[in-house]
Coordinates of C-alpha atoms and ligand atoms in Angstrom, one line a residue:
M1 CA 18.2 88.0 -55.0
K2 CA 18.7 84.3 -55.2
Q3 CA 16.6 81.3 -54.5
G4 CA 19.1 78.5 -54.0
E5 CA 21.7 79.3 -56.6
R6 CA 19.4 80.7 -59.2
A7 CA 18.5 84.4 -59.7
V8 CA 14.9 85.3 -59.1
F9 CA 12.7 88.3 -59.7
A10 CA 12.5 90.1 -56.3
S11 CA 8.9 91.1 -56.2
K12 CA 5.5 90.0 -57.4
L13 CA 5.1 93.3 -59.3
G14 CA 8.5 92.7 -60.8
I15 CA 7.3 89.3 -62.1
I16 CA 4.2 90.7 -63.7
L17 CA 5.9 93.8 -65.1
A18 CA 8.9 91.9 -66.5
T19 CA 6.7 89.2 -68.1
A20 CA 4.2 91.7 -69.4
G21 CA 7.1 93.6 -70.7
S22 CA 8.1 90.6 -72.7
A23 CA 4.5 90.2 -74.0
V24 CA 3.8 93.8 -74.8
G25 CA 5.9 94.9 -77.7
L26 CA 5.9 95.6 -81.4
G27 CA 3.5 92.7 -81.5
N28 CA 0.8 94.9 -79.9
V29 CA 1.6 98.2 -81.5
W30 CA 2.9 97.3 -84.9
R31 CA 1.8 93.7 -85.7
F32 CA -1.6 93.6 -84.1
P33 CA -3.0 96.8 -85.8
S34 CA -1.7 95.7 -89.2
M35 CA -3.2 92.2 -88.8
T36 CA -6.4 93.8 -87.7
G37 CA -6.4 96.1 -90.6
Q38 CA -5.7 93.3 -93.1
N39 CA -8.3 91.0 -91.6
G40 CA -11.3 93.3 -91.4
G41 CA -11.2 94.8 -88.0
A42 CA -13.6 93.8 -85.2
S43 CA -14.3 90.3 -86.4
F44 CA -10.6 89.5 -86.3
I45 CA -10.3 90.9 -82.8
L46 CA -13.1 88.5 -81.6
I47 CA -11.3 85.5 -83.1
Y48 CA -8.0 86.8 -81.7
I49 CA -9.5 87.1 -78.2
A50 CA -10.9 83.6 -78.4
C51 CA -7.4 82.3 -79.4
V52 CA -5.8 84.2 -76.5
L53 CA -8.1 82.7 -73.9
L54 CA -8.6 79.2 -75.2
L55 CA -5.2 78.5 -76.6
G56 CA -2.8 81.3 -75.4
L57 CA -3.6 81.0 -71.7
P58 CA -3.1 77.2 -71.3
C59 CA 0.1 77.4 -73.4
M60 CA 1.3 80.2 -71.2
L61 CA 0.7 78.1 -68.1
N62 CA 2.5 75.2 -69.7
E63 CA 5.7 77.2 -70.0
F64 CA 5.3 78.7 -66.5
I65 CA 5.0 75.2 -65.1
I66 CA 7.9 73.7 -67.0
G67 CA 10.2 76.7 -66.3
R68 CA 9.5 77.0 -62.6
R69 CA 9.7 73.3 -62.0
A70 CA 12.9 72.8 -63.9
Q71 CA 14.7 76.0 -62.8
A72 CA 16.7 76.0 -66.0
N73 CA 17.0 77.6 -69.4
A74 CA 14.5 76.5 -72.0
A75 CA 16.6 73.6 -73.4
R76 CA 17.6 72.1 -70.1
A77 CA 14.1 72.6 -68.7
Y78 CA 12.6 70.1 -71.1
E79 CA 15.6 67.8 -70.6
R80 CA 15.1 67.9 -66.8
L81 CA 11.5 66.9 -67.1
A82 CA 12.2 64.3 -69.7
G83 CA 15.6 63.0 -69.0
G84 CA 17.5 62.3 -72.2
T85 CA 14.5 61.8 -74.5
P86 CA 14.1 63.8 -77.8
W87 CA 11.6 66.1 -76.0
R88 CA 14.6 68.3 -75.3
F89 CA 14.6 69.4 -78.9
I90 CA 11.6 71.5 -78.2
G91 CA 13.9 73.6 -76.1
Y92 CA 16.6 73.8 -78.7
F93 CA 14.0 74.7 -81.3
G94 CA 12.9 77.4 -79.0
V95 CA 16.3 78.9 -78.7
F96 CA 16.7 78.8 -82.5
T97 CA 13.3 80.5 -82.9
G98 CA 14.4 83.1 -80.4
F99 CA 17.4 84.1 -82.6
L100 CA 15.2 84.4 -85.7
I101 CA 12.7 86.6 -84.0
A102 CA 15.3 88.7 -82.3
G103 CA 17.0 89.1 -85.7
Y104 CA 14.1 90.8 -87.4
Y105 CA 12.6 92.3 -84.3
V106 CA 15.6 94.4 -83.8
V107 CA 15.4 95.7 -87.3
V108 CA 11.9 97.1 -86.6
S109 CA 13.1 98.4 -83.3
G110 CA 15.9 100.2 -85.0
W111 CA 13.4 101.8 -87.3
C112 CA 11.5 103.1 -84.3
L113 CA 14.7 104.8 -83.0
Q114 CA 15.3 106.4 -86.4
Y115 CA 11.7 107.7 -86.3
V116 CA 12.1 109.2 -82.9
Y117 CA 15.2 111.0 -84.3
A118 CA 13.5 112.0 -87.5
S119 CA 10.4 113.3 -85.6
V120 CA 12.5 115.4 -83.4
S121 CA 14.8 116.8 -86.1
G122 CA 11.9 117.4 -88.4
D123 CA 13.4 115.3 -91.2
L124 CA 10.2 113.3 -91.4
T125 CA 7.6 116.1 -91.8
G126 CA 9.8 119.1 -92.6
N127 CA 9.2 119.0 -96.3
L128 CA 5.5 118.6 -96.3
T129 CA 3.5 121.0 -98.4
G130 CA -0.1 120.4 -97.1
D131 CA -1.1 118.7 -100.4
L132 CA -2.8 115.5 -99.5
A133 CA -1.5 113.1 -102.1
G134 CA 1.9 114.7 -102.4
D135 CA 2.5 114.6 -98.7
S136 CA 1.6 111.1 -98.2
K137 CA 4.0 110.2 -101.1
I138 CA 6.8 112.1 -99.5
I139 CA 6.4 110.2 -96.2
S140 CA 6.0 106.9 -97.9
N141 CA 9.2 107.4 -99.9
Y142 CA 11.0 108.4 -96.8
F143 CA 10.3 105.1 -95.3
D144 CA 11.1 103.1 -98.4
T145 CA 14.3 104.9 -98.9
F146 CA 15.4 104.6 -95.3
K147 CA 14.5 100.9 -94.9
A148 CA 16.4 100.0 -98.1
D149 CA 19.5 102.0 -97.1
P150 CA 22.5 99.7 -96.6
L151 CA 23.9 101.5 -93.6
K152 CA 21.5 103.6 -91.5
P153 CA 19.1 100.9 -90.3
I154 CA 22.0 98.8 -89.4
L155 CA 23.5 101.5 -87.2
W156 CA 20.2 101.8 -85.3
L157 CA 19.8 98.1 -84.9
V158 CA 23.3 97.7 -83.5
L159 CA 22.6 100.5 -81.0
F160 CA 19.3 98.9 -80.0
F161 CA 20.9 95.5 -79.5
A162 CA 23.6 97.2 -77.5
L163 CA 20.9 98.7 -75.2
S164 CA 19.4 95.2 -74.7
H165 CA 22.9 93.8 -74.1
Y166 CA 23.5 96.3 -71.4
I167 CA 20.3 95.5 -69.5
I168 CA 20.7 91.8 -69.9
S169 CA 24.3 91.8 -68.7
R170 CA 23.2 93.6 -65.5
G171 CA 21.3 90.5 -64.5
V172 CA 17.8 89.3 -63.9
E173 CA 16.8 91.5 -61.0
K174 CA 19.0 94.6 -61.5
G175 CA 18.7 94.5 -65.2
I176 CA 15.4 93.0 -66.5
E177 CA 13.3 93.6 -63.4
R178 CA 14.3 97.2 -62.8
A179 CA 14.2 98.2 -66.4
S180 CA 10.7 96.8 -66.7
K181 CA 9.5 98.6 -63.6
I182 CA 10.5 101.9 -65.2
M183 CA 9.5 101.3 -68.8
M184 CA 6.2 99.6 -68.4
P185 CA 4.4 102.4 -66.5
L186 CA 6.0 104.9 -68.9
L187 CA 4.6 103.0 -71.8
F188 CA 1.2 102.9 -70.4
V189 CA 1.0 106.6 -69.8
L190 CA 2.3 107.4 -73.3
L191 CA -0.3 105.1 -74.8
V192 CA -3.2 106.6 -72.9
V193 CA -2.1 110.1 -73.8
I194 CA -1.9 109.3 -77.5
A195 CA -5.1 107.2 -77.6
V196 CA -7.1 110.0 -75.9
A197 CA -5.7 112.5 -78.4
A198 CA -6.5 110.3 -81.3
C199 CA -10.0 109.5 -80.2
T200 CA -10.9 113.2 -79.9
L201 CA -10.1 113.9 -83.5
P202 CA -13.0 114.7 -85.9
G203 CA -14.0 111.5 -87.7
A204 CA -12.4 109.2 -85.1
G205 CA -15.7 107.4 -84.7
K206 CA -15.3 105.5 -87.9
G207 CA -12.0 104.1 -86.6
I208 CA -13.6 103.1 -83.3
Q209 CA -16.4 101.4 -85.3
F210 CA -13.9 99.5 -87.4
L211 CA -12.4 98.2 -84.1
F212 CA -15.6 97.3 -82.3
D213 CA -18.3 96.6 -84.8
P214 CA -17.7 93.2 -86.4
D215 CA -18.3 92.5 -90.0
F216 CA -18.1 88.7 -90.5
S217 CA -18.2 88.9 -94.3
K218 CA -14.6 90.3 -94.1
I219 CA -13.2 87.1 -92.6
G220 CA -10.8 85.8 -95.2
G221 CA -9.1 82.4 -95.6
S222 CA -6.1 82.8 -93.3
V223 CA -7.8 84.7 -90.5
M224 CA -7.7 81.8 -88.1
L225 CA -4.0 81.2 -88.5
D226 CA -3.3 84.9 -88.4
A227 CA -5.2 85.2 -85.2
L228 CA -3.6 82.1 -83.7
G229 CA -0.1 83.2 -84.7
Q230 CA -0.7 86.7 -83.5
A231 CA -2.0 85.5 -80.1
F232 CA 1.1 83.4 -79.5
Y233 CA 3.3 86.0 -80.8
S234 CA 1.8 88.7 -78.6
L235 CA 1.9 86.6 -75.5
S236 CA 5.5 85.5 -76.2
V237 CA 4.3 81.9 -76.1
G238 CA 5.8 79.0 -78.0
M239 CA 9.6 79.3 -77.8
G240 CA 10.5 78.9 -74.2
C241 CA 10.6 82.6 -73.4
L242 CA 8.0 82.4 -70.7
C243 CA 9.6 79.2 -69.6
T244 CA 12.9 81.0 -69.1
Y245 CA 11.2 83.8 -67.2
A246 CA 9.3 81.4 -65.1
S247 CA 12.5 79.8 -63.9
Y248 CA 13.1 83.1 -62.1
F249 CA 9.7 83.1 -60.4
K250 CA 9.4 82.4 -56.8
R251 CA 8.1 79.1 -55.5
D252 CA 4.9 80.7 -54.2
T253 CA 4.1 82.7 -57.3
H254 CA 0.4 82.1 -58.2
L255 CA 0.9 81.0 -61.8
T256 CA -2.8 81.1 -62.9
K257 CA -3.3 84.5 -61.5
S258 CA -0.1 85.9 -62.9
A259 CA -1.0 84.5 -66.4
L260 CA -4.4 86.1 -66.3
Q261 CA -2.9 89.4 -65.2
I262 CA -0.3 89.3 -68.0
I263 CA -2.9 88.3 -70.6
S264 CA -5.1 91.2 -69.5
I265 CA -2.4 93.7 -69.7
D266 CA -1.2 92.5 -73.1
S267 CA -4.8 92.5 -74.6
L268 CA -5.6 95.8 -73.1
I269 CA -2.5 97.3 -74.6
A270 CA -3.2 95.8 -77.9
I271 CA -6.7 97.3 -78.0
L272 CA -5.4 100.7 -76.7
A273 CA -2.9 100.6 -79.5
G274 CA -5.8 100.0 -81.9
L275 CA -7.6 103.0 -80.3
M276 CA -4.6 105.1 -80.9
I277 CA -4.0 104.1 -84.5
F278 CA -7.4 103.5 -86.2
P279 CA -9.3 106.7 -85.1
A280 CA -6.3 108.7 -86.2
V281 CA -6.1 106.8 -89.5
F282 CA -9.8 107.0 -90.3
S283 CA -10.0 110.7 -89.4
T284 CA -7.8 111.5 -92.5
E285 CA -9.6 110.1 -95.5
V286 CA -6.8 108.9 -97.8
I287 CA -5.7 105.9 -95.9
D288 CA -5.9 102.2 -96.6
P289 CA -5.6 100.5 -93.2
G290 CA -4.7 97.2 -94.9
D291 CA -1.1 98.0 -95.5
G292 CA 1.3 96.1 -93.3
D293 CA 4.4 97.9 -91.8
G294 CA 3.2 100.9 -93.8
L295 CA 0.5 101.5 -91.3
V296 CA 2.9 102.5 -88.6
F297 CA 5.8 103.9 -90.5
K298 CA 4.1 105.6 -93.4
T299 CA 0.5 106.2 -92.5
L300 CA 0.8 107.3 -88.9
P301 CA 3.5 109.9 -89.2
Y302 CA 1.5 111.5 -92.0
V303 CA -1.7 111.1 -90.1
F304 CA -0.4 112.6 -86.9
N305 CA 1.0 115.5 -88.8
K306 CA -2.2 116.1 -90.7
A307 CA -4.7 115.4 -87.9
F308 CA -3.1 117.6 -85.4
A309 CA -2.3 120.3 -88.0
A310 CA -4.5 122.9 -86.3
V311 CA -2.0 123.5 -83.5
P312 CA 1.6 123.9 -84.4
L313 CA 4.0 121.3 -83.2
V314 CA 1.4 119.0 -81.7
G315 CA 1.7 116.5 -84.5
N316 CA 5.5 116.4 -84.1
I317 CA 5.3 115.9 -80.4
I318 CA 2.7 113.1 -80.7
G319 CA 5.0 111.6 -83.4
V320 CA 8.0 111.7 -81.0
L321 CA 6.0 110.2 -78.2
F322 CA 4.6 107.5 -80.3
F323 CA 7.9 106.2 -81.6
A324 CA 9.5 106.6 -78.2
L325 CA 6.7 104.4 -76.9
L326 CA 7.2 101.9 -79.6
S327 CA 10.9 101.8 -78.8
V328 CA 10.3 101.2 -75.1
A329 CA 7.8 98.4 -75.8
A330 CA 10.3 96.8 -78.2
L331 CA 13.1 97.0 -75.7
T332 CA 11.4 95.1 -72.9
S333 CA 10.5 92.4 -75.4
L334 CA 13.8 92.2 -77.1
I335 CA 15.5 91.7 -73.7
S336 CA 13.2 88.7 -73.1
L337 CA 14.3 87.1 -76.4
H338 CA 17.9 88.0 -75.5
E339 CA 17.5 86.4 -72.1
V340 CA 16.3 83.0 -73.5
C341 CA 19.4 82.7 -75.6
T342 CA 21.7 84.2 -72.9
A343 CA 20.4 81.8 -70.3
F344 CA 21.0 79.0 -72.8
F345 CA 24.6 79.8 -73.5
H346 CA 25.4 80.7 -69.9
E347 CA 24.2 77.4 -68.5
E348 CA 24.8 75.0 -71.4
L349 CA 28.3 76.1 -72.3
N350 CA 29.2 76.9 -68.7
I351 CA 30.3 80.4 -69.5
S352 CA 29.6 83.5 -67.5
R353 CA 26.4 85.3 -68.0
R354 CA 28.1 88.3 -69.5
R355 CA 29.9 86.2 -72.0
G356 CA 26.7 84.4 -72.8
A357 CA 25.0 87.7 -73.4
L358 CA 27.9 88.8 -75.6
V359 CA 27.6 85.7 -77.8
V360 CA 23.9 86.3 -78.2
T361 CA 24.5 90.0 -79.0
I362 CA 27.0 89.2 -81.7
I363 CA 24.9 86.5 -83.4
G364 CA 21.7 88.5 -83.0
I365 CA 23.3 91.6 -84.7
I366 CA 24.6 89.4 -87.6
I367 CA 21.1 88.0 -88.2
G368 CA 19.6 91.5 -87.8
I369 CA 22.1 92.9 -90.4
F370 CA 21.1 90.2 -92.9
C371 CA 17.4 90.9 -92.3
S372 CA 17.9 94.6 -92.8
L373 CA 20.0 94.1 -95.9
S374 CA 17.2 92.0 -97.4
F375 CA 15.5 95.3 -98.2
Y376 CA 18.6 96.6 -99.8
K377 CA 19.3 93.6 -101.9
T378 CA 16.0 91.7 -102.5
E379 CA 17.9 88.6 -103.5
I380 CA 18.6 88.0 -99.8
G381 CA 15.7 85.8 -99.1
L382 CA 14.1 82.4 -99.8
F383 CA 10.8 81.2 -101.2
G384 CA 10.1 84.4 -102.9
M385 CA 10.2 86.4 -99.6
S386 CA 12.8 88.7 -98.2
L387 CA 14.6 87.3 -95.2
F388 CA 12.8 89.7 -93.0
D389 CA 9.4 88.7 -94.2
L390 CA 10.3 85.1 -94.2
F391 CA 11.4 85.2 -90.5
N392 CA 8.4 87.2 -89.5
F393 CA 6.1 84.7 -91.2
V394 CA 7.8 81.5 -90.4
T395 CA 8.4 82.2 -86.7
G396 CA 5.0 83.8 -86.0
Q397 CA 2.7 81.7 -88.1
I398 CA 4.5 78.3 -87.9
F399 CA 7.2 77.9 -85.3
L400 CA 5.4 79.4 -82.4
P401 CA 2.1 77.5 -82.8
L402 CA 4.2 74.4 -83.5
G403 CA 6.2 75.0 -80.3
G404 CA 3.0 75.5 -78.4
L405 CA 1.5 72.3 -79.8
L406 CA 4.5 70.2 -78.9
T407 CA 4.6 71.7 -75.4
C408 CA 1.0 70.7 -75.0
L409 CA 1.7 67.2 -76.0
F410 CA 4.7 67.1 -73.7
L411 CA 3.0 68.4 -70.6
G412 CA -0.4 66.9 -71.3
W413 CA 0.7 63.4 -72.2
Y414 CA 4.3 62.8 -71.2
V415 CA 5.0 64.5 -68.0
P416 CA 3.3 62.7 -65.0
K417 CA 0.1 64.4 -64.1
R418 CA 1.2 64.5 -60.4
I419 CA 4.1 66.8 -61.3
V420 CA 1.9 69.1 -63.4
R421 CA -0.6 69.3 -60.6
E422 CA 2.1 70.0 -58.0
E423 CA 3.4 72.9 -59.9
F424 CA -0.1 74.2 -60.8
T425 CA -1.1 74.2 -57.1
N426 CA 2.2 75.4 -55.7
Q427 CA 2.9 72.0 -54.1
G428 CA -0.7 71.6 -53.0
T429 CA -1.0 74.9 -51.2
L430 CA -3.6 76.3 -53.6
R431 CA -6.9 74.6 -54.4
G432 CA -6.3 74.4 -58.1
R433 CA -10.0 74.6 -58.9
F434 CA -9.2 75.0 -62.6
F435 CA -6.7 72.2 -62.9
A436 CA -9.1 69.8 -64.6
L437 CA -10.2 72.4 -67.1
Y438 CA -6.6 73.4 -67.8
L439 CA -5.5 69.8 -68.3
F440 CA -8.4 69.2 -70.6
C441 CA -7.4 72.1 -72.8
V442 CA -3.8 71.1 -72.8
R443 CA -4.6 67.5 -73.7
Y444 CA -7.3 67.9 -76.2
I445 CA -8.5 71.4 -77.1
C446 CA -5.1 73.1 -77.8
P447 CA -3.4 70.3 -79.8
L448 CA -6.6 69.7 -81.9
A449 CA -7.3 73.3 -82.5
I450 CA -3.7 74.2 -83.5
A451 CA -3.5 71.1 -85.7
L452 CA -6.8 71.8 -87.4
I453 CA -5.8 75.4 -88.1
F454 CA -2.5 74.2 -89.6
L455 CA -4.2 71.6 -91.8
H456 CA -6.8 74.1 -92.9
Q457 CA -4.2 76.7 -93.7
F458 CA -2.1 74.5 -95.8
N459 CA -5.1 73.1 -97.7
L460 CA -4.9 69.7 -96.3
L461 CA -8.4 69.9 -94.9
Ligands
LIG1 N1 5.5 89.4 -77.5 C1 6.4 90.3 -78.0 C2 5.6 91.3 -78.8 O1 4.4 91.3 -78.7 C3 7.5 89.7 -78.9 C4 8.1 88.6 -78.2 C5 9.0 88.7 -77.2 C6 8.0 87.3 -78.5 N2 9.5 87.5 -76.8 C7 8.8 86.6 -77.6 C8 7.3 86.6 -79.4 C9 8.8 85.2 -77.6 C10 7.3 85.2 -79.4 C11 8.1 84.5 -78.5 O2 6.1 92.2 -79.4

């Protein structure tokens, strides 16, 4: 379906599911639980929710407003609203960030596919003996060996990028929208099934307590930045992704309502992911929930296997479902990163959409290969971090909040208020009761809060 010359999402539901599909991803199921684990559980979740509402929501609206107004890819969108001024670099910066995120994101996505395969084939749990310490070592070694393999993870990541390429090259409505409409409900069902199974395990209560009973003494130094970065990351805010999607929204899409719906879905799924992971983890005594990727790729397979050991095969089935779920969530997010870059090449270089998508796929795969190889050869990295960790840290904790901050300054102080209001109220057809509050957040609260968190983090304050 077209609106003027530009593709649009055909239905309201499509808009919500596609955008929520971008938001819900590895960020919810892999990154959020490990951040929560590292930062002490419930207290982190509270700060996280505050960041989502106070900073994530206004920044999401910013991108919606810019994208729908400008009807263009991220780079050109800023340019259209700021004609020839350096503000357009926010857009370029976004596309650049998109490549870095996609590059390491696809590596983790590839791991998920491998784990679906390994759970089905029994590779993952076939050798377990029932001995606690020994088994957890076997699974742990499995992951370390696999991730540092020079070839296998790369094959999976190429396959995963190819899937994303296929969807993207089918277009906005037939590709992104249709895929999201199938995958998002599937994801939700899988998640609920596993969460219910996990919460009924003996000892699950401790995990639920960890999630909902805050202990403020556990709040460490970088909690604020971690929560802020995680909020932006999880909502896909800060690099023009939502801006690109919003350029496919219809003129009468209610932006505030859509943003609230997307944020609710995203947060609900993050909490559900916590409810599926921590009860399972706490029900088997050995586990340290603080470990990063280990939580999902080492701890969980072991936990599923042990926790559901009473009934044969259930552990394996849950394992397969879980990694299938993670792959689906990752795919709907990767396509949004893919789309940002594809729309950029397609419109800026005047090449066809398919060709644009191909360029992105090739560059993305190359970055992905380097990220993956940084586990094989640890020299591939900078500042003492592997390339993978570096991209994860730099994009999540620095580039996204920075992108969000610059966008606030742009929309709050540079773009004429009249234009912002027009877009916020759908050309005056909505009352826009929250406009003043929104603008206040964008002008003052968000920039100050983000700046303070940065300064604090880097010990300048
Ligand atoms: N939000 C996704 C997740 O939670 C990841 C993602 C997709 C993303 N597009 C993005 C993150 C754009 C930042 C910016 O997994």
